[in-house]
Short mmCIF file of C-alpha atoms in Angstrom, two decimals:
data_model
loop_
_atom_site.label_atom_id
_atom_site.label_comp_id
_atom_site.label_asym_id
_atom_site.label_seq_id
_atom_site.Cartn_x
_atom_site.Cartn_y
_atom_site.Cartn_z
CA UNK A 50 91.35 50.62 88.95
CA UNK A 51 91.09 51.93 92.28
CA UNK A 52 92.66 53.83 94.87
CA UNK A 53 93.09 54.88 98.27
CA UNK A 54 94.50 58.10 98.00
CA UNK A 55 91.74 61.15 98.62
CA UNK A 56 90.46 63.32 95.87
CA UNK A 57 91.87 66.67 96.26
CA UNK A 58 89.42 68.07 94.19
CA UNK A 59 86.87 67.36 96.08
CA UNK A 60 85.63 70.24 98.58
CA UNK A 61 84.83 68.33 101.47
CA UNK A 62 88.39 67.14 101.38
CA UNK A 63 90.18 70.06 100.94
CA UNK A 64 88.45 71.62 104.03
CA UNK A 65 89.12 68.26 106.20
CA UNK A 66 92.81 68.96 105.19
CA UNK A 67 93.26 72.29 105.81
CA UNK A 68 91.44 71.72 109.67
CA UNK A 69 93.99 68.85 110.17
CA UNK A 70 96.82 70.66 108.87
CA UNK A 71 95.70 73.72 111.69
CA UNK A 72 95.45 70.92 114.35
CA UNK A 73 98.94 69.92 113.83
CA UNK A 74 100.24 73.12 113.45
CA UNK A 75 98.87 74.24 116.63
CA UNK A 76 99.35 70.63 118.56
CA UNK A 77 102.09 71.23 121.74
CA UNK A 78 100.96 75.25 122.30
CA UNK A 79 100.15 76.00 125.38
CA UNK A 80 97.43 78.37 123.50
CA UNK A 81 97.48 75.90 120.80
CA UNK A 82 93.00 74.47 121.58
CA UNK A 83 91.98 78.47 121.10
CA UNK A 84 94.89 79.24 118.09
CA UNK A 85 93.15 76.11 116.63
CA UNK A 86 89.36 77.06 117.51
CA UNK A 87 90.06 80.67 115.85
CA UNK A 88 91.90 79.64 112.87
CA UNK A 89 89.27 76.45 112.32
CA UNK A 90 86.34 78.63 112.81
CA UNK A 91 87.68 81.54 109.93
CA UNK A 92 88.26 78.36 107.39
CA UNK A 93 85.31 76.55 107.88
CA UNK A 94 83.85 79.88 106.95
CA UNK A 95 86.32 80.49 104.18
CA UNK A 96 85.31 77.87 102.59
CA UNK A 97 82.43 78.16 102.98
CA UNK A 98 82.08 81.66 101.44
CA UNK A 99 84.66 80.62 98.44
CA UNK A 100 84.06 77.15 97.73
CA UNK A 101 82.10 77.75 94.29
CA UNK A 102 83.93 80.63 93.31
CA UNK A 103 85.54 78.75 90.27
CA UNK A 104 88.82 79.11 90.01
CA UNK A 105 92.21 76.69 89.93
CA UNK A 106 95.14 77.08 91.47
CA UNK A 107 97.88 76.18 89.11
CA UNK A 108 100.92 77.06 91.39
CA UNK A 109 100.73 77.06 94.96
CA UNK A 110 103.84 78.57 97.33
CA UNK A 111 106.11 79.10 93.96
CA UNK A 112 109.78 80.46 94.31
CA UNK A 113 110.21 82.37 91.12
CA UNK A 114 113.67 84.18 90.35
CA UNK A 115 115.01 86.26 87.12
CA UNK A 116 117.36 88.93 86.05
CA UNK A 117 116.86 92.11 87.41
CA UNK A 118 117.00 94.53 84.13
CA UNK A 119 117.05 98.18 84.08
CA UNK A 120 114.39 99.13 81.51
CA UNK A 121 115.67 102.30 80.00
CA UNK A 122 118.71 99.99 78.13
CA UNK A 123 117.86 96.71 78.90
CA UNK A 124 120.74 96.82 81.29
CA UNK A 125 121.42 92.94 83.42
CA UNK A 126 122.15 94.42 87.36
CA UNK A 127 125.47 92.52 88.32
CA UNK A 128 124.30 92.62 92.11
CA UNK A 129 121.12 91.75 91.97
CA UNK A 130 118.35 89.02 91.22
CA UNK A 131 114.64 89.68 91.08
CA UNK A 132 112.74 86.91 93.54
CA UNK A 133 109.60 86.40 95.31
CA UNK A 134 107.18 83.54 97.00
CA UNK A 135 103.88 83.56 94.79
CA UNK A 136 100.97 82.53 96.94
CA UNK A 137 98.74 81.06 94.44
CA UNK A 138 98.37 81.74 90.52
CA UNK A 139 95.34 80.75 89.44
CA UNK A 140 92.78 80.15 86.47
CA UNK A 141 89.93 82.31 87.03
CA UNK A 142 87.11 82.14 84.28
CA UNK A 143 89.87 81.34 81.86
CA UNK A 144 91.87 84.27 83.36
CA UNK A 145 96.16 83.42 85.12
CA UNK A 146 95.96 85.59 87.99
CA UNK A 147 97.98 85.78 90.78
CA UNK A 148 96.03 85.19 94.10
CA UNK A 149 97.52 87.05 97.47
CA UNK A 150 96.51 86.41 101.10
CA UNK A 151 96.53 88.83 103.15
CA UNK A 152 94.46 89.29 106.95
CA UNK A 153 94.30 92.44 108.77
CA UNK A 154 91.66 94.20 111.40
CA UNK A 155 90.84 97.00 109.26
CA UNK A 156 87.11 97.34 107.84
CA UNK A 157 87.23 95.68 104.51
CA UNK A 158 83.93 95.60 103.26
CA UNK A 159 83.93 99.08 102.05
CA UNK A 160 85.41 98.93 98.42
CA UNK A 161 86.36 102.68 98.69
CA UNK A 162 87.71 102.33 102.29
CA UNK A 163 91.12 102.95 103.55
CA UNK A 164 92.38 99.58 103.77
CA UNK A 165 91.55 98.74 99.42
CA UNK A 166 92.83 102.81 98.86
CA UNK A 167 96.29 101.43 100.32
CA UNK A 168 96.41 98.41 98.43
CA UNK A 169 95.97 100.21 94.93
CA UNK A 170 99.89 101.53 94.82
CA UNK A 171 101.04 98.30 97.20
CA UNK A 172 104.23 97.29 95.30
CA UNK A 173 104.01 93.57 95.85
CA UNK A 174 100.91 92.80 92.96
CA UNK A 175 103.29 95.09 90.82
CA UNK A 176 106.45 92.75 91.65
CA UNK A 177 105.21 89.40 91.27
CA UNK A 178 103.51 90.15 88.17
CA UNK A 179 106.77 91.34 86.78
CA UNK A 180 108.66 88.81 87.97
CA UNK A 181 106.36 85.98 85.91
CA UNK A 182 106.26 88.55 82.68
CA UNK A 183 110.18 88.46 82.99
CA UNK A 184 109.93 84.39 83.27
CA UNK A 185 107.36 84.37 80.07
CA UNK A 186 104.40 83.89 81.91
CA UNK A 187 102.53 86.84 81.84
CA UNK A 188 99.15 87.00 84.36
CA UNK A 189 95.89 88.76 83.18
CA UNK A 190 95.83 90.39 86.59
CA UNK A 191 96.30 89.95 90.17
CA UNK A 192 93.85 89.82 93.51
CA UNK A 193 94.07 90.51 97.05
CA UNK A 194 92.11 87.70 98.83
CA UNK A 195 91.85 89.17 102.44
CA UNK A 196 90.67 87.72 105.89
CA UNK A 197 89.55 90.18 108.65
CA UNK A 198 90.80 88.78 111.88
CA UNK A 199 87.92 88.29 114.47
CA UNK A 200 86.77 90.81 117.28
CA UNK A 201 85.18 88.01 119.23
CA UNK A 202 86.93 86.06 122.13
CA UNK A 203 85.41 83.07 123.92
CA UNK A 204 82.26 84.47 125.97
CA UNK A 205 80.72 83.35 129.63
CA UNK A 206 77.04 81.76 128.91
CA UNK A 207 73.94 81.85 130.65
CA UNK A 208 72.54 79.65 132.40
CA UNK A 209 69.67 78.47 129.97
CA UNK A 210 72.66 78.64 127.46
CA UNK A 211 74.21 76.21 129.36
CA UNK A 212 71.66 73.77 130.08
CA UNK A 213 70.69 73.80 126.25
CA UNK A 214 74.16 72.91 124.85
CA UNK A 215 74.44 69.96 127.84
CA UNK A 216 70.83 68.37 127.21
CA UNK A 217 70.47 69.20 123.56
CA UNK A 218 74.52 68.80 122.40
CA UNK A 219 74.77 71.68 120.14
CA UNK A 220 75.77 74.98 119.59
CA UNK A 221 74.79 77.18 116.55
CA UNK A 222 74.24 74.08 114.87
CA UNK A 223 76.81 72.28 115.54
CA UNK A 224 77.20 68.62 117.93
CA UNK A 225 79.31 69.09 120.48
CA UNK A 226 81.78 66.32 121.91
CA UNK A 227 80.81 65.40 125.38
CA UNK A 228 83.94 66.70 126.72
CA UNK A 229 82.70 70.20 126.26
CA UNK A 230 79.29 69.05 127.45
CA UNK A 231 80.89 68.27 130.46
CA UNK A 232 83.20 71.41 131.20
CA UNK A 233 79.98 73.45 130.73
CA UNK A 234 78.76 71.27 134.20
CA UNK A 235 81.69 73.29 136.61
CA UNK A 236 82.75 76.43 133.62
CA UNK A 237 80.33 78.65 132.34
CA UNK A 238 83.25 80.14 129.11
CA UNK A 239 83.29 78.61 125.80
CA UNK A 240 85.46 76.17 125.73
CA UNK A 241 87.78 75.97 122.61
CA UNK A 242 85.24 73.96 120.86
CA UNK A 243 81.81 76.41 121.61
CA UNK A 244 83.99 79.31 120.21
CA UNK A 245 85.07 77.73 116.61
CA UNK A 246 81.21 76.85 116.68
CA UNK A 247 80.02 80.55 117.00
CA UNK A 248 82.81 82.03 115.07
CA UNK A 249 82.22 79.48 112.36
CA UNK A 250 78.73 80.57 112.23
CA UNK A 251 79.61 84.54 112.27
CA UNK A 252 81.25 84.38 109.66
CA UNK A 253 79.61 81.62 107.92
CA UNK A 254 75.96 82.93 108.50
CA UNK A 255 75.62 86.07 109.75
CA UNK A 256 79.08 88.52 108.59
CA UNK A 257 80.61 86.74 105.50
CA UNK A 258 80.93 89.57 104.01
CA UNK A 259 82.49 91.51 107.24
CA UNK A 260 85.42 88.59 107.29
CA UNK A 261 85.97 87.54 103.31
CA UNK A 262 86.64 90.14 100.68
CA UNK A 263 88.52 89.58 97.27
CA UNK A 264 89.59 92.79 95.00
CA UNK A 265 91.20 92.40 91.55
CA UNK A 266 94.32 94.63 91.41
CA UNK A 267 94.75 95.21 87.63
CA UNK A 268 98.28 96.31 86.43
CA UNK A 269 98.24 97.51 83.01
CA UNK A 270 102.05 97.26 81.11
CA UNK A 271 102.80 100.80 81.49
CA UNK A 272 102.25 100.54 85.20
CA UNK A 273 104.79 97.47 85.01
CA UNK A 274 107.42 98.89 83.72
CA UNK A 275 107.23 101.75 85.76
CA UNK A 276 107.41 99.85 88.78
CA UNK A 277 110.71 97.44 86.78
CA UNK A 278 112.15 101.20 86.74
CA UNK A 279 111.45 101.87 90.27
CA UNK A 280 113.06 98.39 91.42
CA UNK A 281 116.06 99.39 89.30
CA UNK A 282 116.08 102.58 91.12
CA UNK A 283 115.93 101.24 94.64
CA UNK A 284 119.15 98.71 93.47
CA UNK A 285 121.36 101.55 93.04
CA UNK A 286 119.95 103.28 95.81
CA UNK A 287 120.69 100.09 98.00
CA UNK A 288 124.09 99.83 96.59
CA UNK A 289 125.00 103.56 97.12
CA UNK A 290 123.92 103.35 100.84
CA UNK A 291 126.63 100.28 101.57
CA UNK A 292 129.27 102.58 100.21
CA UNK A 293 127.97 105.70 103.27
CA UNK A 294 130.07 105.00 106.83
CA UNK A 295 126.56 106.18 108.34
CA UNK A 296 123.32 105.56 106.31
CA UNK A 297 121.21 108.40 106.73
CA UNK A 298 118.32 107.57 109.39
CA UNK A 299 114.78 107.93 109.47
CA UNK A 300 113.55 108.83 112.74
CA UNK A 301 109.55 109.00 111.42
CA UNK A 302 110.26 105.02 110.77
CA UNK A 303 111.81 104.40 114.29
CA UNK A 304 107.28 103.63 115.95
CA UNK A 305 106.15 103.13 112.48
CA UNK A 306 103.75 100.00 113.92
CA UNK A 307 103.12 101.65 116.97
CA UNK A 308 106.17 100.17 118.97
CA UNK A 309 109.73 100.36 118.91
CA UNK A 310 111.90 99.04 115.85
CA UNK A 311 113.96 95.95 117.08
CA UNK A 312 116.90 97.74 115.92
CA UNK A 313 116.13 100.95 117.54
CA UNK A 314 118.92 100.39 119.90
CA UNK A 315 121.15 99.68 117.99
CA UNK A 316 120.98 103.19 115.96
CA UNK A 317 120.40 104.97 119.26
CA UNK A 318 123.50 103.55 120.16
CA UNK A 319 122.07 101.56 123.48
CA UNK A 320 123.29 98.22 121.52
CA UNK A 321 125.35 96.97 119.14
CA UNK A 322 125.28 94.17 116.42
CA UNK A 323 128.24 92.12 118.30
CA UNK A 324 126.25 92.09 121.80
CA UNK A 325 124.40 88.69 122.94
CA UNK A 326 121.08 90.22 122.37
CA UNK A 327 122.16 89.40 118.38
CA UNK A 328 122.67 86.42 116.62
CA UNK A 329 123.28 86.57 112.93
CA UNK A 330 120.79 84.74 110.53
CA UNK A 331 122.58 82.17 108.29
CA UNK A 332 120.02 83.39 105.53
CA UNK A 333 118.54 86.99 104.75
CA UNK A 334 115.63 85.31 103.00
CA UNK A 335 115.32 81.93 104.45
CA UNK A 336 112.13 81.24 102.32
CA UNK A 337 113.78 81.68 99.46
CA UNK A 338 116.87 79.79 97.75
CA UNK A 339 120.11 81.07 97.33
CA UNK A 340 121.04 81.94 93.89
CA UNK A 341 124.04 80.20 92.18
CA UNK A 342 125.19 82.89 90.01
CA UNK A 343 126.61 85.08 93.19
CA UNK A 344 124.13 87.53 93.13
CA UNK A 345 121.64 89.14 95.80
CA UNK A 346 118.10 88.50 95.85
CA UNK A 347 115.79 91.55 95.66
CA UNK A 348 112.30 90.19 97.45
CA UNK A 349 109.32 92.87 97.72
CA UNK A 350 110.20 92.10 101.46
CA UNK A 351 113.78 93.95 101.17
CA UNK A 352 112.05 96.80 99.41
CA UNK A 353 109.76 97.86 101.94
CA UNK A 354 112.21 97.16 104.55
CA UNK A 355 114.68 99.24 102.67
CA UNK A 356 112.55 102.37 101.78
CA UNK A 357 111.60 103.26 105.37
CA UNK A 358 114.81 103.44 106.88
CA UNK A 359 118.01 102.87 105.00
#
């Protein structure tokens, strides 16, 4: 028997996917050819630094939900729900473990370094690992899989550069369409196209290493239920706050990314929820489901969002 449908198992397939799915995704952006040339260039190198590294993914983009229980007695929370969006669990050399993506512009190629030293006590491994013990599938451990976003921005040529890529129709390796060919005639910048090339060979070639890391994030049970006490803690924390007139605020949280909070005027009193700058979301989680027993959801995402400012 045969079939037209492609083998998703098969590398070479997976990659042409994942470039098609970025074309689309970026198709009617007015920045859309250099969002595409970026994001094709770091998976072409992706894959090409992970393609053998053996492992399965078993679950891809799972919603998981479950009781949230307090610990200590074994106590069901009548407010709240447990939930999260599970990138990937995957078998690794026989091993479930729960795969996270995650890009930043921090150095990651120091193991020691700042960036790793942060994502030791991250809460988020801790969460999703509890929330698939609580469902009866218990992981072996967890891993950060991490992109560092590229420094490099389409460049001017030389001249000889020029000439080369129009007589010889490549760049770092790669054939280029005649369309670029022929911008390079009256624009000497990479067009869309030149830059995926060289960023595809940076970090294909030259900086793998500087753009790809993966770190396991073991959790041992102890550390588990610690952090199922924690969560427990931060649900009667949230509950006690709804009860204050005025929450207590946290100025320190106000430039925590280096700009202002989007709801800074609205607690410097410049704003308020019922102006037209607002509009009220018809979900607080949209990714996720709502649950049919009444209760809240408690996502890592309301956690963090929580423990800054209240």
């Amino acid at each position: 028997m045969t079939t037209n449908e492609p083998d998703l198992t098969d590398a070479k397939v997976q990659l042409a996917i994942s470039l098609a799915a970025i074309d689309s995704a970026c198709a009617g952006n007015e920045n859309g050819p250099l969002i595409a040339a970026k994001c094709r260039g770091l998976m072409r190198g992706y894959h090409a630094r992970w393609k053998d590294a053996g492992y399965r993914a078993l679950t891809v983009d799972q919603i998981v939900t479950t009781n949230l229980y307090n610990p200590a007695t074994n106590g069901r929370s009548r407010s709240f729900s447990l939930a999260g969006l599970l990138d990937v669990v995957a078998q690794i050399h026989g091993r479930r473990v729960l795969v996270d993506h995650k890009t930043t512009s921090q150095d990651i190629t120091d193991p020691n370094g700042p960036y790793w030293r942060q994502l030791v006590v991250e809460g988020q491994a801790s969460h999703y690992m509890l929330l698939e013990w609580l469902n009866g599938r218990k992981l072996d451990t967890a891993m950060w899989d991490v992109v560092r976003k590229p420094q490099i921005a389409p460049k001017k040529l030389t001249k000889p550069e020029r000439a080369s890529v129009v007589a010889e129709g490549q760049y770092f390796s790669q054939r280029i369409s005649d369309a670029s060919r022929l911008a390079l005639q009256t624009d000497d910048r990479e067009t869309p196209e030149l830059y995926e090339a060289r960023l595809a060979h940076d970090c294909t070639v030259e900086r793998p290493d500087w753009f790809f890391q993966r770190r396991y994030v073991p959790r041992l049970d102890a550390e588990l239920l610690e952090y199922a006490a924690e969560i427990w803690q931060h649900s009667k924390d949230i509950l006690y706050t709804r009860k204050q007139a005025l929450p207590p605020r946290n100025s320190g949280a106000c430039m925590l990314y280096g700009s202002p909070c989007v709801y800074l005027g609205i607690c410097s009193g410049h704003d308020t929820a019922d102006s037209d700058r607002w509009q009220k979301k018809s979900a607080s989680h949209p990714e996720l489901p709502a649950i049919e027993n009444g209760k809240q959801l408690l996502p890592n995402s309301r956690i963090r969002t929580f423990q800054p400012c209240r």
